[in-house]
Amino acid sequence: MAQLLLGAIADDFTGATDLANTLVRGGMRCVQTIGVPTGPLDADADAVVVALKSRTIAASDAVAQSLAALRWLQAQGAQQIYFKYCSTFDSTNEGNIGPVTDALLDALHGPGQGFTIACPAFPTNQRTVFKGHLFVGDVLLSDSGMRNHPLTPMTDANLVRVLQAQTTRKVGLVAHEAVAQGPEAVRARFDALRGQGIGIAIVDAISDADLMRIGLALADFELVTAGSGIAMGLPQNGLARGALRAGADVQSLPAVRGRSAVVSGSCSAATNAQVRQFRERGLPALQLDPLQLARGDHVVSQSLAWCSRQPGDGPLLVYATAEPAAVQRVQAELGTAHAGELVERALARIAVALVERGVRRLVVAGGETSGAVVQALRISQLAIGAQIDPGVPWTAARSPIAHGEWLHLALKSGNFGSADFFTKAFGDGAGA
């Protein structure tokens, strides 16, 4: 059994896959578990990502689940712990990023002790941090589509201020001037902040080169908190110690044969564009109406009947994706939580039925939807394969729903992927 160099705790399923993808691309054999396993790790891996569904639940529940994941990872011998959240720092004033970070630091270092970073930067996906402010593309987070997120609207781009409202520790900043000078300058800034009683440092990063420099500065950290971008810089530490082998093939997945499908619950701007592109190509697409679901109409059975009528030589799409105004009207009538639960349950039931009927390559769009689908498919572990788009790889799993056959899944964060993602995923050889 290889040394477990990194044990990660992700606050949603697509974010877990995003992180695992980054680690695999860095040369680490990576396994993703769905929830906290009940027994020892049964795979040979350099990194394990425990996928939780804790981003939008009560902070106390998120803390309890994260600490359970920490204990399991420690029992597997994980040498470094990574708390992964979204590259748009999705949270509310109550958490859950701050409370979970506090709890993990307390568990590792003692109450009120320890020091870590917070950095959601992922420049490849146009998420950068400068002067402590998070940018999405060329605009501040607070001016991006995230200001309309139905569960975690982000209206402040100042990460020091956002995180300080959630944590009992003092929050400081490692500005880009230090990052640009290299790992030694970053370490010096860490030491200075510790001397000022700072417990968590927001770290600027505007390029992949910044992520690599920061990664070197984190070699001795017990806890790292970040989006998936920082993970780009961590495998080099294992390579330097001889714990990883350069050039190893860590992306191969078992081949599958069967139909392809997409289920989409995300209402992000990126996913809306992907749905439009799929429809514009004349491919079969069916939209679910949450109000019909709420009335108890036979939406799921009708959707599956529609799926059965589609030609078997291409992918199909079932989606609840909608523009912000339409989402707000539904939420006003049904309530935000109830509307989300109705859609997640319906899409999960549809995904299960599609797999029962022979779908073997399935794209799921949206973090909450991905969590519901994976749980409904009774999947406990994912092997991570090649990347489709930045942050989204194909994965492979065995599900009892697939009658013992391998199933390929792509769990896509709502904000990720190019406009042609849904068709690109199923291009020649994709996921094979």
Short mmCIF file of C-alpha atoms in Angstrom, two decimals:
data_model
loop_
_atom_site.label_atom_id
_atom_site.label_comp_id
_atom_site.label_asym_id
_atom_site.label_seq_id
_atom_site.Cartn_x
_atom_site.Cartn_y
_atom_site.Cartn_z
CA MET A 1 0.00 0.00 0.00
CA ALA A 2 1.37 3.40 -1.02
CA GLN A 3 1.74 6.24 1.43
CA LEU A 4 -1.36 8.39 1.54
CA LEU A 5 0.22 11.76 0.89
CA LEU A 6 -2.99 13.79 0.90
CA GLY A 7 -6.39 13.33 2.47
CA ALA A 8 -9.01 15.78 1.28
CA ILE A 9 -12.46 16.75 2.55
CA ALA A 10 -14.67 18.34 -0.11
CA ASP A 11 -17.91 20.13 0.70
CA ASP A 12 -19.74 18.94 -2.41
CA PHE A 13 -19.51 16.12 -4.93
CA THR A 14 -18.56 18.06 -8.05
CA GLY A 15 -15.96 19.98 -6.07
CA ALA A 16 -14.51 16.68 -4.90
CA THR A 17 -14.19 15.49 -8.48
CA ASP A 18 -12.68 18.82 -9.52
CA LEU A 19 -10.01 18.46 -6.83
CA ALA A 20 -9.35 14.81 -7.67
CA ASN A 21 -8.96 15.77 -11.34
CA THR A 22 -6.32 18.36 -10.44
CA LEU A 23 -4.38 15.85 -8.36
CA VAL A 24 -4.48 13.21 -11.09
CA ARG A 25 -3.20 15.71 -13.63
CA GLY A 26 -0.33 16.36 -11.23
CA GLY A 27 0.61 12.66 -11.23
CA MET A 28 -1.16 11.41 -8.10
CA ARG A 29 -3.23 8.23 -8.07
CA CYS A 30 -6.50 9.45 -6.63
CA VAL A 31 -9.68 7.87 -5.33
CA GLN A 32 -12.87 9.74 -4.46
CA THR A 33 -15.18 8.31 -1.81
CA ILE A 34 -18.84 9.21 -1.52
CA GLY A 35 -19.22 10.15 2.09
CA VAL A 36 -17.02 8.88 4.90
CA PRO A 37 -16.17 5.18 4.40
CA THR A 38 -17.01 2.76 7.18
CA GLY A 39 -13.90 0.65 6.73
CA PRO A 40 -10.29 1.00 5.64
CA LEU A 41 -9.33 2.27 2.21
CA ASP A 42 -9.43 -0.60 -0.28
CA ALA A 43 -7.42 1.02 -3.09
CA ASP A 44 -3.78 1.87 -3.73
CA ALA A 45 -3.74 5.67 -3.87
CA ASP A 46 -1.54 8.68 -3.25
CA ALA A 47 -4.54 10.86 -2.46
CA VAL A 48 -8.11 10.30 -1.30
CA VAL A 49 -10.89 12.86 -1.60
CA VAL A 50 -13.86 12.34 0.71
CA ALA A 51 -16.91 13.90 -0.96
CA LEU A 52 -19.45 15.37 1.44
CA LYS A 53 -22.66 17.25 0.73
CA SER A 54 -22.02 19.86 3.39
CA ARG A 55 -21.81 23.21 1.60
CA THR A 56 -25.32 24.42 2.37
CA ILE A 57 -26.36 22.38 5.41
CA ALA A 58 -26.37 23.70 8.98
CA ALA A 59 -22.87 24.69 10.09
CA SER A 60 -22.94 22.30 13.06
CA ASP A 61 -23.76 19.39 10.76
CA ALA A 62 -21.03 20.41 8.31
CA VAL A 63 -18.52 20.51 11.15
CA ALA A 64 -19.58 17.08 12.44
CA GLN A 65 -19.30 15.49 8.99
CA SER A 66 -15.95 17.15 8.28
CA LEU A 67 -14.49 15.99 11.60
CA ALA A 68 -15.67 12.44 10.89
CA ALA A 69 -13.89 12.63 7.52
CA LEU A 70 -10.77 13.95 9.23
CA ARG A 71 -10.71 11.06 11.71
CA TRP A 72 -11.07 8.51 8.91
CA LEU A 73 -8.31 10.13 6.85
CA GLN A 74 -6.00 10.21 9.87
CA ALA A 75 -6.68 6.51 10.42
CA GLN A 76 -5.56 5.87 6.81
CA GLY A 77 -2.29 7.67 7.52
CA ALA A 78 -2.93 10.86 5.51
CA GLN A 79 0.13 13.09 5.81
CA GLN A 80 -1.61 16.35 4.85
CA ILE A 81 -5.27 17.36 5.11
CA TYR A 82 -7.02 19.50 2.49
CA PHE A 83 -10.42 21.16 3.01
CA LYS A 84 -11.82 21.91 -0.44
CA TYR A 85 -14.58 24.44 -1.15
CA CYS A 86 -15.80 26.16 -4.31
CA SER A 87 -13.62 28.49 -6.38
CA THR A 88 -16.33 31.11 -5.90
CA PHE A 89 -16.06 30.73 -2.10
CA ASP A 90 -19.74 29.76 -1.88
CA SER A 91 -20.95 30.38 1.64
CA THR A 92 -23.34 32.36 3.78
CA ASN A 93 -22.62 34.72 6.65
CA GLU A 94 -22.92 31.72 8.98
CA GLY A 95 -20.51 29.47 7.06
CA ASN A 96 -19.69 26.83 6.31
CA ILE A 97 -16.12 27.61 5.29
CA GLY A 98 -15.16 29.39 8.50
CA PRO A 99 -16.72 26.97 11.02
CA VAL A 100 -15.27 23.91 9.28
CA THR A 101 -11.82 25.49 9.05
CA ASP A 102 -11.93 26.38 12.73
CA ALA A 103 -12.99 22.87 13.69
CA LEU A 104 -10.25 21.21 11.63
CA LEU A 105 -7.55 23.53 13.01
CA ASP A 106 -8.79 22.90 16.56
CA ALA A 107 -8.69 19.14 15.99
CA LEU A 108 -5.19 19.21 14.52
CA HIS A 109 -3.54 21.85 16.70
CA GLY A 110 -5.72 22.46 19.74
CA PRO A 111 -8.49 25.00 20.44
CA GLY A 112 -7.69 28.39 18.92
CA GLN A 113 -4.27 27.21 17.73
CA GLY A 114 -2.71 26.51 14.36
CA PHE A 115 -2.41 28.41 11.09
CA THR A 116 -3.64 27.76 7.58
CA ILE A 117 -4.48 29.48 4.32
CA ALA A 118 -7.68 30.12 2.39
CA CYS A 119 -7.36 30.46 -1.37
CA PRO A 120 -10.16 29.67 -3.85
CA ALA A 121 -8.11 30.79 -6.87
CA PHE A 122 -8.32 28.66 -10.02
CA PRO A 123 -6.93 30.83 -12.85
CA THR A 124 -7.55 28.16 -15.50
CA ASN A 125 -11.27 28.61 -14.80
CA GLN A 126 -10.93 32.39 -14.50
CA ARG A 127 -11.05 32.52 -10.70
CA THR A 128 -8.29 34.78 -9.37
CA VAL A 129 -7.56 36.48 -6.07
CA PHE A 130 -5.85 39.89 -5.98
CA LYS A 131 -5.51 42.14 -2.93
CA GLY A 132 -7.75 39.64 -1.17
CA HIS A 133 -10.58 40.16 -3.65
CA LEU A 134 -12.00 37.30 -5.70
CA PHE A 135 -12.53 37.85 -9.41
CA VAL A 136 -14.60 35.75 -11.83
CA GLY A 137 -13.10 36.51 -15.20
CA ASP A 138 -12.69 40.28 -15.39
CA VAL A 139 -15.31 41.17 -12.78
CA LEU A 140 -15.46 41.03 -9.02
CA LEU A 141 -17.27 38.04 -7.54
CA SER A 142 -20.00 40.38 -6.31
CA ASP A 143 -20.63 41.56 -9.89
CA SER A 144 -20.68 38.04 -11.39
CA GLY A 145 -23.56 35.64 -11.83
CA MET A 146 -22.83 34.35 -8.31
CA ARG A 147 -24.70 37.33 -6.89
CA ASN A 148 -27.87 35.50 -8.02
CA HIS A 149 -26.98 32.04 -6.70
CA PRO A 150 -30.21 30.54 -5.29
CA LEU A 151 -28.58 29.09 -2.15
CA THR A 152 -25.35 30.99 -1.53
CA PRO A 153 -25.53 34.41 -3.21
CA MET A 154 -22.10 36.07 -3.08
CA THR A 155 -22.42 39.84 -2.77
CA ASP A 156 -18.99 40.69 -1.35
CA ALA A 157 -15.70 39.99 -3.17
CA ASN A 158 -13.46 40.90 -0.21
CA LEU A 159 -12.48 37.44 1.07
CA VAL A 160 -10.83 38.72 4.22
CA ARG A 161 -14.11 40.35 5.18
CA VAL A 162 -16.26 37.40 4.06
CA LEU A 163 -14.21 34.86 6.00
CA GLN A 164 -13.75 37.04 9.08
CA ALA A 165 -17.53 37.04 9.52
CA GLN A 166 -17.47 33.22 9.75
CA THR A 167 -14.45 32.42 11.91
CA THR A 168 -13.33 32.98 15.48
CA ARG A 169 -9.72 33.37 14.27
CA LYS A 170 -8.17 36.54 12.89
CA VAL A 171 -7.93 36.62 9.11
CA GLY A 172 -4.98 38.21 7.27
CA LEU A 173 -3.65 38.52 3.74
CA VAL A 174 -0.64 37.30 1.77
CA ALA A 175 -0.65 39.82 -1.05
CA HIS A 176 0.55 39.14 -4.56
CA GLU A 177 3.77 41.08 -4.02
CA ALA A 178 4.96 38.29 -1.69
CA VAL A 179 3.60 35.45 -3.86
CA ALA A 180 5.41 36.78 -6.94
CA GLN A 181 8.74 36.66 -5.09
CA GLY A 182 8.51 32.92 -4.55
CA PRO A 183 8.06 30.30 -1.81
CA GLU A 184 10.57 31.81 0.63
CA ALA A 185 8.82 35.17 0.55
CA VAL A 186 5.46 33.45 1.06
CA ARG A 187 6.82 31.52 4.05
CA ALA A 188 8.22 34.74 5.51
CA ARG A 189 4.81 36.35 5.18
CA PHE A 190 3.21 33.33 6.88
CA ASP A 191 5.62 33.76 9.80
CA ALA A 192 4.85 37.47 10.04
CA LEU A 193 1.12 36.83 10.14
CA ARG A 194 1.52 34.16 12.81
CA GLY A 195 3.42 36.71 14.87
CA GLN A 196 0.44 39.06 14.59
CA GLY A 197 -1.92 36.43 15.94
CA ILE A 198 -3.44 35.65 12.54
CA GLY A 199 -4.92 32.15 12.22
CA ILE A 200 -6.03 32.08 8.57
CA ALA A 201 -4.41 33.88 5.63
CA ILE A 202 -6.17 34.68 2.38
CA VAL A 203 -3.53 34.20 -0.33
CA ASP A 204 -3.50 36.07 -3.64
CA ALA A 205 -3.05 34.06 -6.84
CA ILE A 206 -3.58 35.27 -10.41
CA SER A 207 -1.74 32.59 -12.42
CA ASP A 208 -0.84 28.92 -12.39
CA ALA A 209 2.74 29.97 -11.63
CA ASP A 210 1.44 31.55 -8.42
CA LEU A 211 -0.26 28.28 -7.47
CA MET A 212 3.01 26.39 -7.95
CA ARG A 213 4.91 28.88 -5.77
CA ILE A 214 2.26 28.70 -3.06
CA GLY A 215 2.25 24.90 -3.22
CA LEU A 216 5.96 24.78 -2.42
CA ALA A 217 5.39 27.06 0.56
CA LEU A 218 2.73 24.65 1.90
CA ALA A 219 4.93 21.53 1.96
CA ASP A 220 4.94 21.32 5.78
CA PHE A 221 1.35 22.42 6.46
CA GLU A 222 -0.88 19.96 8.26
CA LEU A 223 -4.01 21.64 6.91
CA VAL A 224 -4.63 23.46 3.63
CA THR A 225 -8.00 25.03 2.81
CA ALA A 226 -8.65 26.08 -0.77
CA GLY A 227 -10.49 25.55 -4.00
CA SER A 228 -9.00 22.94 -6.29
CA GLY A 229 -6.43 25.30 -7.81
CA ILE A 230 -3.92 25.13 -4.96
CA ALA A 231 -3.81 21.35 -5.45
CA MET A 232 -1.94 22.03 -8.67
CA GLY A 233 1.09 22.97 -6.61
CA LEU A 234 1.07 20.10 -4.09
CA PRO A 235 2.19 17.04 -6.11
CA GLN A 236 5.59 18.67 -6.73
CA ASN A 237 6.30 18.27 -3.00
CA GLY A 238 5.75 14.52 -3.25
CA LEU A 239 7.94 14.34 -6.34
CA ALA A 240 10.70 16.24 -4.55
CA ARG A 241 10.63 13.74 -1.65
CA GLY A 242 10.59 10.74 -3.98
CA ALA A 243 7.12 9.76 -2.79
CA LEU A 244 5.68 10.08 -6.33
CA ARG A 245 7.00 8.70 -9.62
CA ALA A 246 7.18 11.14 -12.51
CA GLY A 247 5.42 10.05 -15.69
CA ALA A 248 3.22 7.36 -14.10
CA ASP A 249 -0.06 6.60 -15.91
CA VAL A 250 -2.72 7.56 -13.40
CA GLN A 251 -5.64 8.43 -15.74
CA SER A 252 -6.69 5.13 -17.36
CA LEU A 253 -10.27 3.95 -16.77
CA PRO A 254 -11.98 0.68 -17.77
CA ALA A 255 -13.89 0.93 -21.05
CA VAL A 256 -17.71 0.99 -21.12
CA ARG A 257 -20.35 0.34 -23.79
CA GLY A 258 -23.83 1.81 -23.72
CA ARG A 259 -25.93 4.91 -24.23
CA SER A 260 -24.94 8.44 -23.14
CA ALA A 261 -27.08 10.94 -21.23
CA VAL A 262 -26.98 14.23 -19.36
CA VAL A 263 -29.06 15.24 -16.34
CA SER A 264 -28.76 18.86 -15.32
CA GLY A 265 -30.06 20.62 -12.23
CA SER A 266 -27.68 23.57 -12.18
CA CYS A 267 -29.06 27.01 -13.02
CA SER A 268 -25.67 28.73 -13.37
CA ALA A 269 -24.89 30.93 -16.35
CA ALA A 270 -22.39 28.37 -17.68
CA THR A 271 -24.87 25.49 -17.54
CA ASN A 272 -27.61 27.58 -19.14
CA ALA A 273 -25.23 28.20 -22.05
CA GLN A 274 -24.47 24.47 -22.27
CA VAL A 275 -28.15 23.59 -22.41
CA ARG A 276 -28.75 26.19 -25.12
CA GLN A 277 -25.85 24.86 -27.21
CA PHE A 278 -27.10 21.27 -26.88
CA ARG A 279 -30.60 22.27 -27.98
CA GLU A 280 -29.32 24.45 -30.83
CA ARG A 281 -27.57 21.40 -32.27
CA GLY A 282 -30.95 19.70 -32.52
CA LEU A 283 -30.13 17.04 -29.95
CA PRO A 284 -32.95 15.56 -27.83
CA ALA A 285 -33.57 17.67 -24.70
CA LEU A 286 -36.45 17.69 -22.22
CA GLN A 287 -37.02 20.34 -19.54
CA LEU A 288 -38.60 19.50 -16.19
CA ASP A 289 -41.08 21.93 -14.60
CA PRO A 290 -40.69 22.15 -10.79
CA LEU A 291 -44.28 23.40 -10.49
CA GLN A 292 -45.54 20.23 -12.18
CA LEU A 293 -43.38 18.19 -9.81
CA ALA A 294 -44.93 20.03 -6.86
CA ARG A 295 -48.45 19.28 -8.13
CA GLY A 296 -47.66 15.58 -8.13
CA ASP A 297 -47.91 15.23 -11.89
CA HIS A 298 -46.29 12.12 -13.34
CA VAL A 299 -43.25 14.08 -14.52
CA VAL A 300 -40.66 11.36 -13.92
CA SER A 301 -42.59 8.60 -15.68
CA GLN A 302 -43.44 10.93 -18.56
CA SER A 303 -39.78 11.95 -18.84
CA LEU A 304 -38.65 8.34 -18.97
CA ALA A 305 -41.23 7.56 -21.64
CA TRP A 306 -39.81 10.47 -23.66
CA CYS A 307 -36.27 9.11 -23.16
CA SER A 308 -37.35 5.70 -24.46
CA ARG A 309 -38.63 7.28 -27.67
CA GLN A 310 -35.29 8.93 -28.52
CA PRO A 311 -32.95 7.37 -31.11
CA GLY A 312 -30.23 5.25 -29.52
CA ASP A 313 -27.26 6.66 -31.40
CA GLY A 314 -26.56 9.85 -29.46
CA PRO A 315 -26.77 11.56 -26.09
CA LEU A 316 -29.98 12.94 -24.62
CA LEU A 317 -30.52 15.65 -22.01
CA VAL A 318 -33.05 15.96 -19.19
CA TYR A 319 -32.76 19.26 -17.38
CA ALA A 320 -34.29 21.62 -14.84
CA THR A 321 -31.80 24.35 -15.73
CA ALA A 322 -33.45 27.78 -16.04
CA GLU A 323 -32.61 31.47 -16.17
CA PRO A 324 -32.48 33.45 -12.87
CA ALA A 325 -35.90 35.12 -13.30
CA ALA A 326 -37.61 31.76 -13.82
CA VAL A 327 -35.78 30.26 -10.84
CA GLN A 328 -36.88 33.15 -8.63
CA ARG A 329 -40.54 32.72 -9.65
CA VAL A 330 -40.44 29.03 -8.75
CA GLN A 331 -38.69 29.70 -5.45
CA ALA A 332 -41.23 32.40 -4.57
CA GLU A 333 -44.05 29.89 -5.04
CA LEU A 334 -42.46 26.75 -3.60
CA GLY A 335 -39.69 27.99 -1.33
CA THR A 336 -36.00 27.70 -2.15
CA ALA A 337 -35.28 24.49 -0.25
CA HIS A 338 -38.43 22.66 -1.37
CA ALA A 339 -37.93 23.59 -5.03
CA GLY A 340 -34.35 22.33 -4.92
CA GLU A 341 -35.30 19.07 -3.23
CA LEU A 342 -38.06 18.36 -5.77
CA VAL A 343 -35.68 18.81 -8.69
CA GLU A 344 -32.85 16.80 -7.11
CA ARG A 345 -35.13 13.85 -6.29
CA ALA A 346 -36.68 13.84 -9.75
CA LEU A 347 -33.37 13.99 -11.59
CA ALA A 348 -31.90 11.31 -9.34
CA ARG A 349 -34.83 8.98 -10.09
CA ILE A 350 -34.46 9.64 -13.80
CA ALA A 351 -30.70 8.99 -13.67
CA VAL A 352 -31.24 5.67 -11.87
CA ALA A 353 -33.82 4.58 -14.43
CA LEU A 354 -31.56 5.55 -17.33
CA VAL A 355 -28.70 3.49 -15.90
CA GLU A 356 -31.07 0.55 -15.36
CA ARG A 357 -31.95 0.85 -19.06
CA GLY A 358 -28.38 0.75 -20.28
CA VAL A 359 -26.91 4.25 -20.03
CA ARG A 360 -23.24 3.79 -19.18
CA ARG A 361 -21.86 7.30 -19.71
CA LEU A 362 -23.64 9.93 -17.66
CA VAL A 363 -22.90 13.63 -17.24
CA VAL A 364 -24.46 15.30 -14.19
CA ALA A 365 -24.48 19.10 -13.99
CA GLY A 366 -24.68 20.83 -10.62
CA GLY A 367 -23.20 20.05 -7.23
CA GLU A 368 -26.45 19.34 -5.40
CA THR A 369 -27.78 17.31 -8.32
CA SER A 370 -24.54 15.32 -8.51
CA GLY A 371 -24.79 14.48 -4.85
CA ALA A 372 -28.36 13.27 -5.21
CA VAL A 373 -27.58 11.19 -8.31
CA VAL A 374 -24.47 9.51 -6.90
CA GLN A 375 -26.28 8.61 -3.70
CA ALA A 376 -29.26 7.25 -5.62
CA LEU A 377 -26.93 5.11 -7.73
CA ARG A 378 -25.46 3.73 -4.48
CA ILE A 379 -21.91 4.52 -5.54
CA SER A 380 -19.34 4.52 -2.76
CA GLN A 381 -16.08 5.14 -4.64
CA LEU A 382 -14.92 6.74 -7.89
CA ALA A 383 -11.72 6.22 -9.85
CA ILE A 384 -10.56 9.46 -11.48
CA GLY A 385 -9.66 9.55 -15.16
CA ALA A 386 -8.88 12.03 -17.91
CA GLN A 387 -10.10 15.62 -17.96
CA ILE A 388 -12.93 16.74 -20.27
CA ASP A 389 -12.66 20.45 -19.42
CA PRO A 390 -10.73 22.19 -16.64
CA GLY A 391 -12.06 20.90 -13.32
CA VAL A 392 -14.21 18.11 -14.80
CA PRO A 393 -12.81 14.62 -15.45
CA TRP A 394 -14.45 11.37 -16.39
CA THR A 395 -14.68 9.00 -13.45
CA ALA A 396 -15.48 5.29 -13.24
CA ALA A 397 -17.55 3.47 -10.66
CA ARG A 398 -19.41 0.25 -10.08
CA SER A 399 -23.07 0.66 -9.20
CA PRO A 400 -25.50 -2.11 -8.32
CA ILE A 401 -27.95 -0.26 -10.57
CA ALA A 402 -25.63 -1.03 -13.53
CA HIS A 403 -25.80 -4.77 -12.80
CA GLY A 404 -22.12 -5.02 -11.90
CA GLU A 405 -20.91 -3.22 -15.03
CA TRP A 406 -18.65 -0.19 -14.99
CA LEU A 407 -20.32 3.21 -15.30
CA HIS A 408 -18.59 6.41 -16.40
CA LEU A 409 -19.69 9.60 -14.66
CA ALA A 410 -18.75 13.23 -15.18
CA LEU A 411 -19.84 15.33 -12.21
CA LYS A 412 -19.77 18.93 -13.42
CA SER A 413 -19.88 21.96 -11.18
CA GLY A 414 -22.56 24.29 -12.46
CA ASN A 415 -20.07 27.06 -13.21
CA PHE A 416 -17.58 24.87 -15.10
CA GLY A 417 -17.18 23.80 -18.69
CA SER A 418 -17.26 25.40 -22.12
CA ALA A 419 -20.55 26.05 -23.92
CA ASP A 420 -20.14 22.81 -25.89
CA PHE A 421 -19.33 20.73 -22.80
CA PHE A 422 -22.32 18.38 -23.08
CA THR A 423 -21.41 17.38 -26.63
CA LYS A 424 -17.65 17.52 -26.12
CA ALA A 425 -17.92 15.00 -23.28
CA PHE A 426 -19.27 12.36 -25.67
CA GLY A 427 -16.87 12.97 -28.54
CA ASP A 428 -15.00 10.08 -30.12
CA GLY A 429 -13.25 8.15 -27.37
CA ALA A 430 -14.52 10.41 -24.58
CA GLY A 431 -14.57 8.54 -21.31
CA ALA A 432 -13.42 5.35 -22.94
#
